[in-house]
C-alpha positions as a Markdown table, in Angstrom:
| # | Residue | x | y | z |
|---|---|---|---|---|
| 1 | Met | -209.7 | -216.9 | 80.0 |
| 2 | Lys | -209.1 | -215.9 | 76.4 |
| 3 | Lys | -206.4 | -217.5 | 74.2 |
| 4 | Glu | -203.9 | -215.2 | 72.5 |
| 5 | Ile | -202.2 | -216.0 | 69.2 |
| 6 | Ile | -198.5 | -215.3 | 69.3 |
| 7 | Arg | -196.8 | -214.3 | 66.0 |
| 8 | Thr | -193.4 | -213.0 | 65.1 |
| 9 | Asp | -191.7 | -212.5 | 61.8 |
| 10 | Arg | -188.3 | -213.4 | 63.5 |
| 11 | Ala | -189.2 | -217.1 | 63.2 |
| 12 | Pro | -190.7 | -219.0 | 60.2 |
| 13 | Leu | -194.3 | -218.2 | 59.6 |
| 14 | Pro | -196.7 | -221.1 | 59.6 |
| 15 | Ala | -196.9 | -223.1 | 56.3 |
| 16 | Gly | -200.5 | -224.1 | 57.0 |
| 17 | Ser | -203.5 | -223.5 | 59.2 |
| 18 | Tyr | -201.8 | -223.2 | 62.6 |
| 19 | Ser | -200.2 | -220.5 | 64.8 |
| 20 | Gln | -196.6 | -220.2 | 65.8 |
| 21 | Ala | -197.8 | -220.3 | 69.4 |
| 22 | Val | -200.9 | -219.9 | 71.5 |
| 23 | Lys | -200.9 | -218.4 | 74.9 |
| 24 | Leu | -203.6 | -219.3 | 77.4 |
| 25 | Gly | -203.3 | -217.9 | 80.9 |
| 26 | Asp | -199.7 | -218.3 | 82.0 |
| 27 | Thr | -199.0 | -221.2 | 79.5 |
| 28 | Val | -197.5 | -221.0 | 76.0 |
| 29 | Tyr | -197.9 | -223.8 | 73.5 |
| 30 | Val | -195.3 | -223.5 | 70.7 |
| 31 | Ala | -196.1 | -225.3 | 67.5 |
| 32 | Gly | -193.6 | -227.5 | 65.7 |
| 33 | Thr | -190.8 | -225.2 | 64.6 |
| 34 | Cys | -188.7 | -226.1 | 61.6 |
| 35 | Pro | -185.3 | -224.9 | 60.4 |
| 36 | Phe | -186.7 | -222.8 | 57.5 |
| 37 | Glu | -185.2 | -219.7 | 56.2 |
| 38 | Leu | -187.1 | -216.6 | 57.1 |
| 39 | Gly | -189.2 | -215.1 | 54.4 |
| 40 | Gly | -191.8 | -216.4 | 51.9 |
| 41 | Glu | -190.0 | -219.5 | 50.7 |
| 42 | Lys | -189.7 | -222.6 | 53.0 |
| 43 | Arg | -186.1 | -223.3 | 52.2 |
| 44 | Val | -184.4 | -225.6 | 54.7 |
| 45 | Leu | -181.4 | -224.1 | 56.5 |
| 46 | His | -178.2 | -226.1 | 56.8 |
| 47 | Pro | -179.5 | -229.2 | 54.8 |
| 48 | Asp | -178.7 | -232.5 | 56.5 |
| 49 | Asp | -176.8 | -230.8 | 59.5 |
| 50 | Val | -178.8 | -231.9 | 62.6 |
| 51 | Ala | -176.6 | -229.8 | 64.9 |
| 52 | Ala | -177.0 | -226.5 | 63.0 |
| 53 | Gln | -180.7 | -227.1 | 62.4 |
| 54 | Thr | -181.2 | -227.8 | 66.1 |
| 55 | Arg | -179.5 | -224.6 | 67.0 |
| 56 | Ala | -181.6 | -222.6 | 64.4 |
| 57 | Val | -184.9 | -224.1 | 65.7 |
| 58 | Leu | -184.1 | -223.5 | 69.4 |
| 59 | Asp | -183.1 | -219.9 | 68.5 |
| 60 | Tyr | -186.5 | -219.5 | 66.7 |
| 61 | Ile | -188.3 | -221.0 | 69.6 |
| 62 | Ser | -186.5 | -218.6 | 72.0 |
| 63 | Val | -187.8 | -215.6 | 69.9 |
| 64 | Ile | -191.3 | -217.0 | 69.9 |
| 65 | Leu | -191.3 | -217.5 | 73.6 |
| 66 | Lys | -189.9 | -214.0 | 74.2 |
| 67 | Glu | -192.8 | -212.6 | 72.1 |
| 68 | Ala | -195.2 | -214.4 | 74.5 |
| 69 | Gly | -193.4 | -213.2 | 77.6 |
| 70 | Ser | -191.5 | -216.4 | 78.4 |
| 71 | Ser | -188.2 | -217.9 | 77.6 |
| 72 | Leu | -186.3 | -221.2 | 77.2 |
| 73 | Asp | -185.7 | -221.1 | 81.0 |
| 74 | His | -189.4 | -221.6 | 81.5 |
| 75 | Val | -190.0 | -224.6 | 79.1 |
| 76 | Leu | -191.8 | -227.5 | 80.8 |
| 77 | Lys | -192.0 | -230.0 | 78.0 |
| 78 | Val | -190.3 | -230.5 | 74.6 |
| 79 | Thr | -191.3 | -232.9 | 71.8 |
| 80 | Ala | -188.6 | -233.3 | 69.2 |
| 81 | Phe | -188.9 | -235.0 | 65.8 |
| 82 | Leu | -185.7 | -236.3 | 64.2 |
| 83 | Asp | -185.3 | -237.8 | 60.8 |
| 84 | Asp | -183.0 | -240.5 | 62.2 |
| 85 | Leu | -182.6 | -241.5 | 65.8 |
| 86 | Asp | -179.1 | -242.5 | 65.1 |
| 87 | Arg | -178.4 | -238.8 | 65.0 |
| 88 | Phe | -179.8 | -238.3 | 68.6 |
| 89 | Ala | -176.3 | -237.7 | 70.2 |
| 90 | Glu | -175.6 | -234.9 | 67.8 |
| 91 | Tyr | -179.0 | -233.3 | 68.4 |
| 92 | Asp | -178.7 | -233.8 | 72.2 |
| 93 | Arg | -175.3 | -232.2 | 72.3 |
| 94 | Val | -176.7 | -228.9 | 70.9 |
| 95 | Tyr | -180.0 | -229.2 | 72.8 |
| 96 | Ser | -178.1 | -229.5 | 76.1 |
| 97 | Glu | -176.4 | -226.2 | 75.4 |
| 98 | Tyr | -179.8 | -224.5 | 75.6 |
| 99 | Phe | -181.1 | -226.4 | 78.6 |
| 100 | Arg | -178.0 | -226.7 | 80.9 |
| 101 | Val | -179.8 | -226.7 | 84.3 |
| 102 | Asp | -183.0 | -228.5 | 85.2 |
| 103 | Pro | -183.9 | -229.4 | 81.6 |
| 104 | Pro | -187.6 | -229.8 | 80.7 |
| 105 | Ala | -189.3 | -233.1 | 80.2 |
| 106 | Arg | -188.8 | -234.4 | 76.7 |
| 107 | Ser | -190.0 | -236.9 | 74.1 |
| 108 | Thr | -188.1 | -237.6 | 70.9 |
| 109 | Val | -189.7 | -239.3 | 67.9 |
| 110 | Glu | -188.2 | -240.5 | 64.6 |
| 111 | Ile | -190.1 | -239.2 | 61.6 |
| 112 | Val | -190.1 | -241.1 | 58.3 |
| 113 | Lys | -190.5 | -238.2 | 55.9 |
| 114 | Phe | -189.5 | -234.6 | 56.2 |
| 115 | Pro | -188.8 | -232.0 | 53.5 |
| 116 | Lys | -185.6 | -232.8 | 51.7 |
| 117 | Gly | -182.6 | -231.9 | 53.9 |
| 118 | Met | -184.6 | -231.3 | 57.0 |
| 119 | Cys | -183.5 | -233.2 | 60.1 |
| 120 | Val | -185.4 | -231.8 | 63.1 |
| 121 | Glu | -188.6 | -230.1 | 64.2 |
| 122 | Ile | -189.3 | -229.1 | 67.8 |
| 123 | Glu | -192.4 | -228.0 | 69.7 |
| 124 | Cys | -192.7 | -227.1 | 73.4 |
| 125 | Ile | -194.9 | -226.0 | 76.3 |
| 126 | Ala | -193.7 | -223.2 | 78.5 |
| 127 | Tyr | -195.0 | -221.1 | 81.3 |
| 128 | Ile | -194.9 | -217.3 | 81.8 |
| 129 | Pro | -193.4 | -216.3 | 85.1 |
| 130 | Ser | -195.5 | -214.0 | 87.3 |
């Protein structure tokens, strides 16, 4: 089995030595995706607005998964990083719009330091339906 690197310019490109996603067999591993503006600069979209940033990140992840042959409907596990767990309800309200039925397993972790204005980063594992 050979791994395949997934890349799309419709989601923020990596800021370091990692791939947007890696596909191995029928599994897709999506790297931590941030609410950055598309293009060369890593400007944070919707500074300090956890709901809008969650929506932007999940839209980006949707595009990455589509590029890999999957979708949000096939996500198995999500790990979310929030700047403040007191904002969890806001984050979860938007998140639940994307995963209405049979949501994936999820872990949520509070992060001490993000770029200024950034509230959320999300990574996931999904499968590719046969």
